[in-house]
PDB file of C-alpha atoms and ligand atoms in Angstrom:
ATOM      1  CA  UNK A  23       1.864 -14.293   7.891  1.00 63.00           C
ATOM      2  CA  UNK A  24       0.535 -11.457   5.793  1.00 76.00           C
ATOM      3  CA  UNK A  25      -3.190 -11.617   5.178  1.00 84.00           C
ATOM      4  CA  UNK A  26      -4.707 -10.871   1.774  1.00 83.00           C
ATOM      5  CA  UNK A  27      -6.164  -7.647   3.171  1.00 83.00           C
ATOM      6  CA  UNK A  28      -2.710  -6.552   4.362  1.00 88.00           C
ATOM      7  CA  UNK A  29      -1.197  -7.379   0.984  1.00 87.00           C
ATOM      8  CA  UNK A  30      -3.840  -5.266  -0.775  1.00 86.00           C
ATOM      9  CA  UNK A  31      -3.358  -2.409   1.691  1.00 87.00           C
ATOM     10  CA  UNK A  32       0.413  -2.512   1.113  1.00 92.00           C
ATOM     11  CA  UNK A  33      -0.246  -2.504  -2.636  1.00 94.00           C
ATOM     12  CA  UNK A  34      -2.343   0.657  -2.399  1.00 94.00           C
ATOM     13  CA  UNK A  35       0.195   2.355  -0.120  1.00 95.00           C
ATOM     14  CA  UNK A  36       2.883   1.554  -2.690  1.00 96.00           C
ATOM     15  CA  UNK A  37       0.758   3.098  -5.444  1.00 97.00           C
ATOM     16  CA  UNK A  38       0.322   6.255  -3.348  1.00 97.00           C
ATOM     17  CA  UNK A  39       4.075   6.427  -2.821  1.00 97.00           C
ATOM     18  CA  UNK A  40       4.477   6.254  -6.630  1.00 96.00           C
ATOM     19  CA  UNK A  41       2.402   9.416  -7.008  1.00 97.00           C
ATOM     20  CA  UNK A  42      -1.072   8.003  -7.552  1.00 98.00           C
ATOM     21  CA  UNK A  43      -3.303  10.239  -5.464  1.00 97.00           C
ATOM     22  CA  UNK A  44      -6.612  10.082  -7.351  1.00 98.00           C
ATOM     23  CA  UNK A  45      -9.003   8.299  -4.957  1.00 98.00           C
ATOM     24  CA  UNK A  46     -11.161   6.837  -7.710  1.00 98.00           C
ATOM     25  CA  UNK A  47      -8.103   5.341  -9.439  1.00 98.00           C
ATOM     26  CA  UNK A  48      -6.797   3.880  -6.172  1.00 98.00           C
ATOM     27  CA  UNK A  49     -10.238   2.399  -5.444  1.00 97.00           C
ATOM     28  CA  UNK A  50     -10.533   0.895  -8.946  1.00 98.00           C
ATOM     29  CA  UNK A  51      -7.092  -0.706  -8.542  1.00 97.00           C
ATOM     30  CA  UNK A  52      -7.966  -1.998  -5.088  1.00 95.00           C
ATOM     31  CA  UNK A  53     -11.105  -3.602  -6.549  1.00 94.00           C
ATOM     32  CA  UNK A  54      -9.188  -5.319  -9.376  1.00 96.00           C
ATOM     33  CA  UNK A  55      -7.404  -8.533  -8.324  1.00 96.00           C
ATOM     34  CA  UNK A  56      -4.184  -8.523 -10.396  1.00 97.00           C
ATOM     35  CA  UNK A  57      -3.499 -12.192  -9.546  1.00 96.00           C
ATOM     36  CA  UNK A  58      -6.578 -13.200 -11.550  1.00 97.00           C
ATOM     37  CA  UNK A  59      -4.896 -11.889 -14.712  1.00 98.00           C
ATOM     38  CA  UNK A  60      -1.739 -13.940 -14.198  1.00 98.00           C
ATOM     39  CA  UNK A  61      -0.832 -17.594 -14.797  1.00 95.00           C
ATOM     40  CA  UNK A  62      -0.299 -19.859 -11.791  1.00 93.00           C
ATOM     41  CA  UNK A  63       3.442 -19.455 -11.295  1.00 96.00           C
ATOM     42  CA  UNK A  64       3.239 -15.652 -11.423  1.00 97.00           C
ATOM     43  CA  UNK A  65       0.219 -15.265  -9.133  1.00 96.00           C
ATOM     44  CA  UNK A  66       2.316 -15.050  -5.936  1.00 94.00           C
ATOM     45  CA  UNK A  67       4.086 -12.023  -7.436  1.00 95.00           C
ATOM     46  CA  UNK A  68       0.884 -10.188  -8.405  1.00 96.00           C
ATOM     47  CA  UNK A  69       1.372  -7.375  -5.884  1.00 94.00           C
ATOM     48  CA  UNK A  70       5.014  -6.687  -6.689  1.00 94.00           C
ATOM     49  CA  UNK A  71       5.501  -3.498  -8.680  1.00 95.00           C
ATOM     50  CA  UNK A  72       6.918  -5.234 -11.749  1.00 96.00           C
ATOM     51  CA  UNK A  73       5.698  -6.190 -15.239  1.00 96.00           C
ATOM     52  CA  UNK A  74       5.121  -9.964 -15.567  1.00 97.00           C
ATOM     53  CA  UNK A  75       4.757 -12.352 -18.554  1.00 97.00           C
ATOM     54  CA  UNK A  76       1.209 -13.147 -19.767  1.00 97.00           C
ATOM     55  CA  UNK A  77       2.075 -15.389 -22.728  1.00 95.00           C
ATOM     56  CA  UNK A  78       2.472 -14.669 -26.462  1.00 94.00           C
ATOM     57  CA  UNK A  79       5.660 -12.768 -25.576  1.00 93.00           C
ATOM     58  CA  UNK A  80       3.672  -9.976 -23.903  1.00 95.00           C
ATOM     59  CA  UNK A  81       3.564  -8.571 -20.367  1.00 95.00           C
ATOM     60  CA  UNK A  82       1.061  -7.193 -17.898  1.00 97.00           C
ATOM     61  CA  UNK A  83       2.276  -3.672 -17.093  1.00 96.00           C
ATOM     62  CA  UNK A  84       3.801  -2.561 -13.808  1.00 95.00           C
ATOM     63  CA  UNK A  85       1.006  -1.488 -11.381  1.00 98.00           C
ATOM     64  CA  UNK A  86       2.531   1.943 -10.657  1.00 97.00           C
ATOM     65  CA  UNK A  87       2.659   2.673 -14.402  1.00 97.00           C
ATOM     66  CA  UNK A  88      -0.921   1.422 -14.860  1.00 98.00           C
ATOM     67  CA  UNK A  89      -1.917   3.789 -12.044  1.00 98.00           C
ATOM     68  CA  UNK A  90      -0.084   6.792 -13.482  1.00 97.00           C
ATOM     69  CA  UNK A  91      -1.523   6.231 -16.954  1.00 98.00           C
ATOM     70  CA  UNK A  92      -5.039   5.757 -15.595  1.00 98.00           C
ATOM     71  CA  UNK A  93      -4.723   8.866 -13.454  1.00 98.00           C
ATOM     72  CA  UNK A  94      -3.422  10.916 -16.403  1.00 98.00           C
ATOM     73  CA  UNK A  95      -6.404   9.796 -18.490  1.00 98.00           C
ATOM     74  CA  UNK A  96      -8.861  11.560 -16.104  1.00 98.00           C
ATOM     75  CA  UNK A  97     -11.675   9.100 -16.744  1.00 98.00           C
ATOM     76  CA  UNK A  98     -15.185   9.914 -15.518  1.00 98.00           C
ATOM     77  CA  UNK A  99     -18.405   7.898 -15.453  1.00 98.00           C
ATOM     78  CA  UNK A 100     -19.518   9.735 -18.582  1.00 98.00           C
ATOM     79  CA  UNK A 101     -16.543   8.572 -20.637  1.00 98.00           C
ATOM     80  CA  UNK A 102     -16.430   6.144 -23.528  1.00 98.00           C
ATOM     81  CA  UNK A 103     -12.875   4.807 -23.520  1.00 99.00           C
ATOM     82  CA  UNK A 104     -10.791   2.963 -26.109  1.00 99.00           C
ATOM     83  CA  UNK A 105      -7.773   0.933 -25.008  1.00 98.00           C
ATOM     84  CA  UNK A 106      -5.301  -0.382 -27.582  1.00 98.00           C
ATOM     85  CA  UNK A 107      -3.412  -3.427 -26.266  1.00 98.00           C
ATOM     86  CA  UNK A 108      -5.753  -5.525 -24.088  1.00 98.00           C
ATOM     87  CA  UNK A 109      -3.006  -7.954 -23.063  1.00 98.00           C
ATOM     88  CA  UNK A 110      -4.281  -9.684 -19.916  1.00 98.00           C
ATOM     89  CA  UNK A 111      -7.318  -7.398 -19.551  1.00 98.00           C
ATOM     90  CA  UNK A 112      -6.064  -5.946 -16.246  1.00 98.00           C
ATOM     91  CA  UNK A 113      -5.976  -2.323 -17.403  1.00 98.00           C
ATOM     92  CA  UNK A 114      -9.392  -2.712 -19.067  1.00 98.00           C
ATOM     93  CA  UNK A 115     -10.861  -4.065 -15.807  1.00 98.00           C
ATOM     94  CA  UNK A 116      -9.573  -0.999 -13.927  1.00 98.00           C
ATOM     95  CA  UNK A 117     -10.976   1.332 -16.591  1.00 99.00           C
ATOM     96  CA  UNK A 118     -14.344  -0.429 -16.376  1.00 98.00           C
ATOM     97  CA  UNK A 119     -14.742   0.802 -12.778  1.00 98.00           C
ATOM     98  CA  UNK A 120     -14.157   4.410 -13.835  1.00 98.00           C
ATOM     99  CA  UNK A 121     -15.792   4.721 -17.252  1.00 98.00           C
ATOM    100  CA  UNK A 122     -19.263   4.322 -18.707  1.00 98.00           C
ATOM    101  CA  UNK A 123     -18.054   2.082 -21.541  1.00 98.00           C
ATOM    102  CA  UNK A 124     -14.724   0.500 -22.425  1.00 99.00           C
ATOM    103  CA  UNK A 125     -13.650  -0.943 -25.782  1.00 99.00           C
ATOM    104  CA  UNK A 126     -10.305  -2.702 -25.879  1.00 98.00           C
ATOM    105  CA  UNK A 127      -8.445  -4.128 -28.883  1.00 98.00           C
ATOM    106  CA  UNK A 128      -5.724  -6.784 -29.031  1.00 98.00           C
ATOM    107  CA  UNK A 129      -3.771  -8.172 -32.017  1.00 98.00           C
ATOM    108  CA  UNK A 130      -3.165 -11.585 -30.369  1.00 98.00           C
ATOM    109  CA  UNK A 131      -6.420 -13.544 -30.701  1.00 97.00           C
ATOM    110  CA  UNK A 132      -5.465 -15.901 -27.849  1.00 97.00           C
ATOM    111  CA  UNK A 133      -4.899 -13.033 -25.417  1.00 98.00           C
ATOM    112  CA  UNK A 134      -8.112 -11.323 -26.517  1.00 98.00           C
ATOM    113  CA  UNK A 135     -10.104 -14.510 -25.977  1.00 98.00           C
ATOM    114  CA  UNK A 136      -8.640 -15.084 -22.517  1.00 98.00           C
ATOM    115  CA  UNK A 137      -9.144 -11.469 -21.425  1.00 98.00           C
ATOM    116  CA  UNK A 138     -12.723 -11.547 -22.691  1.00 98.00           C
ATOM    117  CA  UNK A 139     -13.499 -14.693 -20.659  1.00 98.00           C
ATOM    118  CA  UNK A 140     -11.871 -13.251 -17.519  1.00 98.00           C
ATOM    119  CA  UNK A 141     -13.690  -9.937 -17.733  1.00 98.00           C
ATOM    120  CA  UNK A 142     -17.005 -11.745 -18.315  1.00 98.00           C
ATOM    121  CA  UNK A 143     -16.367 -13.978 -15.278  1.00 98.00           C
ATOM    122  CA  UNK A 144     -15.780 -10.806 -13.239  1.00 97.00           C
ATOM    123  CA  UNK A 145     -19.038  -9.286 -14.481  1.00 98.00           C
ATOM    124  CA  UNK A 146     -17.267  -6.339 -16.106  1.00 98.00           C
ATOM    125  CA  UNK A 147     -20.253  -5.954 -18.394  1.00 98.00           C
ATOM    126  CA  UNK A 148     -19.315  -2.505 -19.748  1.00 98.00           C
ATOM    127  CA  UNK A 149     -16.131  -3.828 -21.432  1.00 98.00           C
ATOM    128  CA  UNK A 150     -15.949  -5.180 -24.982  1.00 98.00           C
ATOM    129  CA  UNK A 151     -12.796  -6.992 -26.105  1.00 98.00           C
ATOM    130  CA  UNK A 152     -12.116  -6.964 -29.845  1.00 98.00           C
ATOM    131  CA  UNK A 153      -9.407  -9.024 -31.578  1.00 98.00           C
ATOM    132  CA  UNK A 154      -8.106  -6.440 -34.020  1.00 97.00           C
ATOM    133  CA  UNK A 155      -5.099  -4.365 -34.990  1.00 97.00           C
ATOM    134  CA  UNK A 156      -5.814  -1.283 -32.902  1.00 97.00           C
ATOM    135  CA  UNK A 157      -3.516   1.031 -34.867  1.00 96.00           C
ATOM    136  CA  UNK A 158      -6.535   2.138 -36.857  1.00 97.00           C
ATOM    137  CA  UNK A 159      -8.730   2.540 -33.795  1.00 98.00           C
ATOM    138  CA  UNK A 160     -12.348   1.488 -33.799  1.00 98.00           C
ATOM    139  CA  UNK A 161     -14.107   3.732 -36.320  1.00 98.00           C
ATOM    140  CA  UNK A 162     -17.524   2.101 -35.759  1.00 97.00           C
ATOM    141  CA  UNK A 163     -17.549   3.180 -32.089  1.00 98.00           C
ATOM    142  CA  UNK A 164     -15.762   6.509 -32.449  1.00 98.00           C
ATOM    143  CA  UNK A 165     -15.461   9.225 -31.318  1.00 98.00           C
ATOM    144  CA  UNK A 166     -14.006   8.459 -27.876  1.00 98.00           C
ATOM    145  CA  UNK A 167     -13.667  10.670 -24.794  1.00 98.00           C
ATOM    146  CA  UNK A 168     -10.462   8.927 -23.820  1.00 99.00           C
ATOM    147  CA  UNK A 169      -7.926   6.720 -25.640  1.00 99.00           C
ATOM    148  CA  UNK A 170      -5.179   4.723 -23.933  1.00 98.00           C
ATOM    149  CA  UNK A 171      -2.401   2.853 -25.712  1.00 98.00           C
ATOM    150  CA  UNK A 172      -0.485   0.268 -23.712  1.00 97.00           C
ATOM    151  CA  UNK A 173       2.036  -0.463 -26.474  1.00 96.00           C
ATOM    152  CA  UNK A 174       4.599   2.054 -27.718  1.00 96.00           C
ATOM    153  CA  UNK A 175       4.201   3.838 -31.060  1.00 95.00           C
ATOM    154  CA  UNK A 176       6.809   6.004 -32.779  1.00 95.00           C
ATOM    155  CA  UNK A 177       4.242   8.793 -32.915  1.00 95.00           C
ATOM    156  CA  UNK A 178       0.586   9.080 -31.899  1.00 96.00           C
ATOM    157  CA  UNK A 179      -1.264   7.192 -34.686  1.00 97.00           C
ATOM    158  CA  UNK A 180      -3.268   9.663 -36.809  1.00 97.00           C
ATOM    159  CA  UNK A 181      -6.460   7.515 -36.950  1.00 98.00           C
ATOM    160  CA  UNK A 182      -6.537   7.488 -33.150  1.00 98.00           C
ATOM    161  CA  UNK A 183      -6.134  11.265 -32.915  1.00 98.00           C
ATOM    162  CA  UNK A 184      -9.008  11.560 -35.421  1.00 98.00           C
ATOM    163  CA  UNK A 185     -11.200   9.311 -33.261  1.00 98.00           C
ATOM    164  CA  UNK A 186     -10.683  11.458 -30.144  1.00 98.00           C
ATOM    165  CA  UNK A 187     -13.527  13.860 -29.255  1.00 98.00           C
ATOM    166  CA  UNK A 188     -12.807  17.576 -28.914  1.00 97.00           C
ATOM    167  CA  UNK A 189     -11.789  18.012 -25.261  1.00 97.00           C
ATOM    168  CA  UNK A 190     -10.693  14.361 -25.246  1.00 98.00           C
ATOM    169  CA  UNK A 191      -7.497  12.950 -23.749  1.00 98.00           C
ATOM    170  CA  UNK A 192      -5.147  10.310 -25.123  1.00 98.00           C
ATOM    171  CA  UNK A 193      -2.308   8.748 -23.105  1.00 98.00           C
ATOM    172  CA  UNK A 194       0.378   6.678 -24.817  1.00 98.00           C
ATOM    173  CA  UNK A 195       4.011   5.637 -24.684  1.00 97.00           C
ATOM    174  CA  UNK A 196       5.994   6.967 -27.661  1.00 97.00           C
ATOM    175  CA  UNK A 197       9.546   6.214 -28.721  1.00 93.00           C
ATOM    176  CA  UNK A 198      11.809   5.163 -31.546  1.00 80.00           C
ATOM    177  CA  UNK A 199      13.232   2.174 -29.668  1.00 75.00           C
ATOM    178  CA  UNK A 200      12.283  -0.502 -27.140  1.00 75.00           C
ATOM    179  CA  UNK A 201      14.464   1.073 -24.485  1.00 79.00           C
ATOM    180  CA  UNK A 202      13.793   4.807 -24.530  1.00 85.00           C
ATOM    181  CA  UNK A 203      10.159   5.830 -24.463  1.00 95.00           C
ATOM    182  CA  UNK A 204       8.202   8.744 -23.085  1.00 96.00           C
ATOM    183  CA  UNK A 205       4.710   8.653 -21.668  1.00 97.00           C
ATOM    184  CA  UNK A 206       2.720  11.288 -23.511  1.00 98.00           C
ATOM    185  CA  UNK A 207      -0.601  12.925 -22.654  1.00 98.00           C
ATOM    186  CA  UNK A 208      -2.357  14.477 -25.639  1.00 98.00           C
ATOM    187  CA  UNK A 209      -5.311  16.813 -25.091  1.00 98.00           C
ATOM    188  CA  UNK A 210      -7.473  17.733 -28.075  1.00 98.00           C
ATOM    189  CA  UNK A 211      -8.471  21.385 -27.742  1.00 96.00           C
ATOM    190  CA  UNK A 212     -10.281  23.744 -30.107  1.00 92.00           C
ATOM    191  CA  UNK A 213      -6.881  25.241 -30.934  1.00 93.00           C
ATOM    192  CA  UNK A 214      -5.298  21.893 -31.755  1.00 95.00           C
ATOM    193  CA  UNK A 215      -3.330  19.251 -29.872  1.00 97.00           C
ATOM    194  CA  UNK A 216      -1.644  19.956 -26.561  1.00 98.00           C
ATOM    195  CA  UNK A 217       1.198  17.579 -25.590  1.00 97.00           C
ATOM    196  CA  UNK A 218       2.512  16.893 -22.088  1.00 98.00           C
ATOM    197  CA  UNK A 219       5.373  14.547 -21.264  1.00 97.00           C
ATOM    198  CA  UNK A 220       4.871  12.415 -18.155  1.00 96.00           C
ATOM    199  CA  UNK A 221       8.265  10.742 -17.869  1.00 94.00           C
ATOM    200  CA  UNK A 222      10.151   7.706 -19.103  1.00 94.00           C
ATOM    201  CA  UNK A 223       8.507   4.315 -19.521  1.00 93.00           C
ATOM    202  CA  UNK A 224       9.179   0.991 -21.211  1.00 92.00           C
ATOM    203  CA  UNK A 225       6.467  -0.847 -23.144  1.00 93.00           C
ATOM    204  CA  UNK A 226       6.277  -3.531 -25.829  1.00 92.00           C
ATOM    205  CA  UNK A 227       6.001  -2.021 -29.327  1.00 93.00           C
ATOM    206  CA  UNK A 228       2.726  -1.269 -31.092  1.00 96.00           C
ATOM    207  CA  UNK A 229       2.824  -3.603 -34.094  1.00 95.00           C
ATOM    208  CA  UNK A 230       0.693  -3.438 -37.217  1.00 94.00           C
ATOM    209  CA  UNK A 231      -1.500  -6.327 -38.342  1.00 95.00           C
ATOM    210  CA  UNK A 232      -2.795  -9.308 -36.401  1.00 96.00           C
ATOM    211  CA  UNK A 233      -0.293 -11.652 -34.751  1.00 96.00           C
ATOM    212  CA  UNK A 234       0.157 -14.691 -36.971  1.00 85.00           C
ATOM    213  CA  UNK A 235       1.177 -17.294 -34.397  1.00 57.00           C
ATOM    214  CA  UNK A 236      -2.286 -18.240 -33.240  1.00 52.00           C
ATOM    215  CA  UNK A 237      -5.424 -19.693 -34.796  1.00 43.00           C
TER     216      UNK A 237
HETATM  217  N1  LIG B   7      -2.857  -3.445 -21.052  1.00 72.08           N
HETATM  218  C1  LIG B   7      -2.306  -4.781 -20.896  1.00 72.08           C
HETATM  219  C2  LIG B   7      -0.812  -4.854 -21.067  1.00 72.08           C
HETATM  220  C3  LIG B   7      -0.362  -4.385 -22.379  1.00 72.08           C
HETATM  221  S1  LIG B   7       0.917  -5.259 -23.165  1.00 72.08           S
HETATM  222  C4  LIG B   7      -2.691  -5.379 -19.566  1.00 72.08           C
HETATM  223  O1  LIG B   7      -3.333  -4.708 -18.752  1.00 72.08           O
HETATM  224  O2  LIG B   7      -2.363  -6.555 -19.347  1.00 72.08           O
HETATM  225  C5  LIG B   7       0.638  -4.534 -24.760  1.00 72.08           C
HETATM  226  C6  LIG B   7      -0.321  -5.316 -25.618  1.00 72.08           C
HETATM  227  O3  LIG B   7      -0.493  -4.561 -26.799  1.00 72.08           O
HETATM  228  C7  LIG B   7       0.200  -6.664 -26.023  1.00 72.08           C
HETATM  229  O4  LIG B   7      -0.686  -7.669 -25.634  1.00 72.08           O
HETATM  230  C8  LIG B   7       0.297  -6.562 -27.554  1.00 72.08           C
HETATM  231  O5  LIG B   7      -0.037  -7.764 -28.216  1.00 72.08           O
HETATM  232  C9  LIG B   7      -0.712  -5.483 -27.846  1.00 72.08           C
HETATM  233  N2  LIG B   7      -0.551  -4.797 -29.137  1.00 72.08           N
HETATM  234  C10 LIG B   7       0.583  -4.395 -29.754  1.00 72.08           C
HETATM  235  N3  LIG B   7       0.305  -3.805 -30.933  1.00 72.08           N
HETATM  236  C11 LIG B   7      -1.057  -3.828 -31.060  1.00 72.08           C
HETATM  237  C12 LIG B   7      -1.973  -3.367 -32.058  1.00 72.08           C
HETATM  238  N4  LIG B   7      -1.556  -2.778 -33.191  1.00 72.08           N
HETATM  239  N5  LIG B   7      -3.284  -3.551 -31.857  1.00 72.08           N
HETATM  240  C13 LIG B   7      -3.741  -4.160 -30.739  1.00 72.08           C
HETATM  241  N6  LIG B   7      -2.929  -4.607 -29.750  1.00 72.08           N
HETATM  242  C14 LIG B   7      -1.604  -4.443 -29.908  1.00 72.08           C
END
C-alpha cells in the first residue's frame, strides 16, 4: 500500500526529475491537492503526469508542464498575476501560494463557477475567478506583473502585452495548430519585448468569445 504522503512525495520527486527545481514552486504544488480539481473517476489518476478531462471538452494540464510554466513565470509575493484559462482552477490555486493577487479568466461559465467554488472552499482568498473571454485581458485590473495563458494562441495577444508592466513576464503556448506549439516566455524590457522559447507543448486553443453551450 502506498500512503498519501508517499504518493505526494513521489509526485514532487517526479516534478524535480522534469526540471522543476524552484523550491517555492515545488512547495506550492505539494500544497495543492490535484485530486480536488478532478471528477470522481479521474481522482485516482491525479498524481500521474498526464492531462485529464475536466468537462466542457477541456483538460487540466499535465503537472510537469504546470510546474515548468509556473517556474518560468518567476512569481514573487509582490506580484499581481493574470491567468487566462482557469479550467479546473488548479493552476490558479498554485499561483495563489506564490503571488500577492491572482485574477483568472475562463470562457466557459460552468468551469468558472466550479473553479470559483473550489478555490473558495480551499480558502484561496487572493484569487478572483472571472467568467470572460480573456483574449482582451482584464483592463480594469491592469497592469500585471505576470501573465500566464494556459490555452494556445497563434501569437501573443496584443491587449495582453499592453497589460504587462515594464519588467513583467508573460508565459504562453503559441502555435498555428493543435499539434505543434511552443512554450514562449516574453519579458517586457525598456528596449522592447524579449522572447525565449521553452520547448514544445500541447494545449487546447485560445478561443474568442464566451462558450455558448452553457447557461
Ligand atoms: N489552467 C487550467 C487548464 C487550462 S485548459 C487548469 O489548471 O485546470 C485551458 C482553458 O482555457 C480551458 O478551460 C478553456 O475553456 C480556456 N480558454 C480558452 N480560450 C479562452 C479565452 N479566450 N478566455 C478565457 N479562457 C479561455
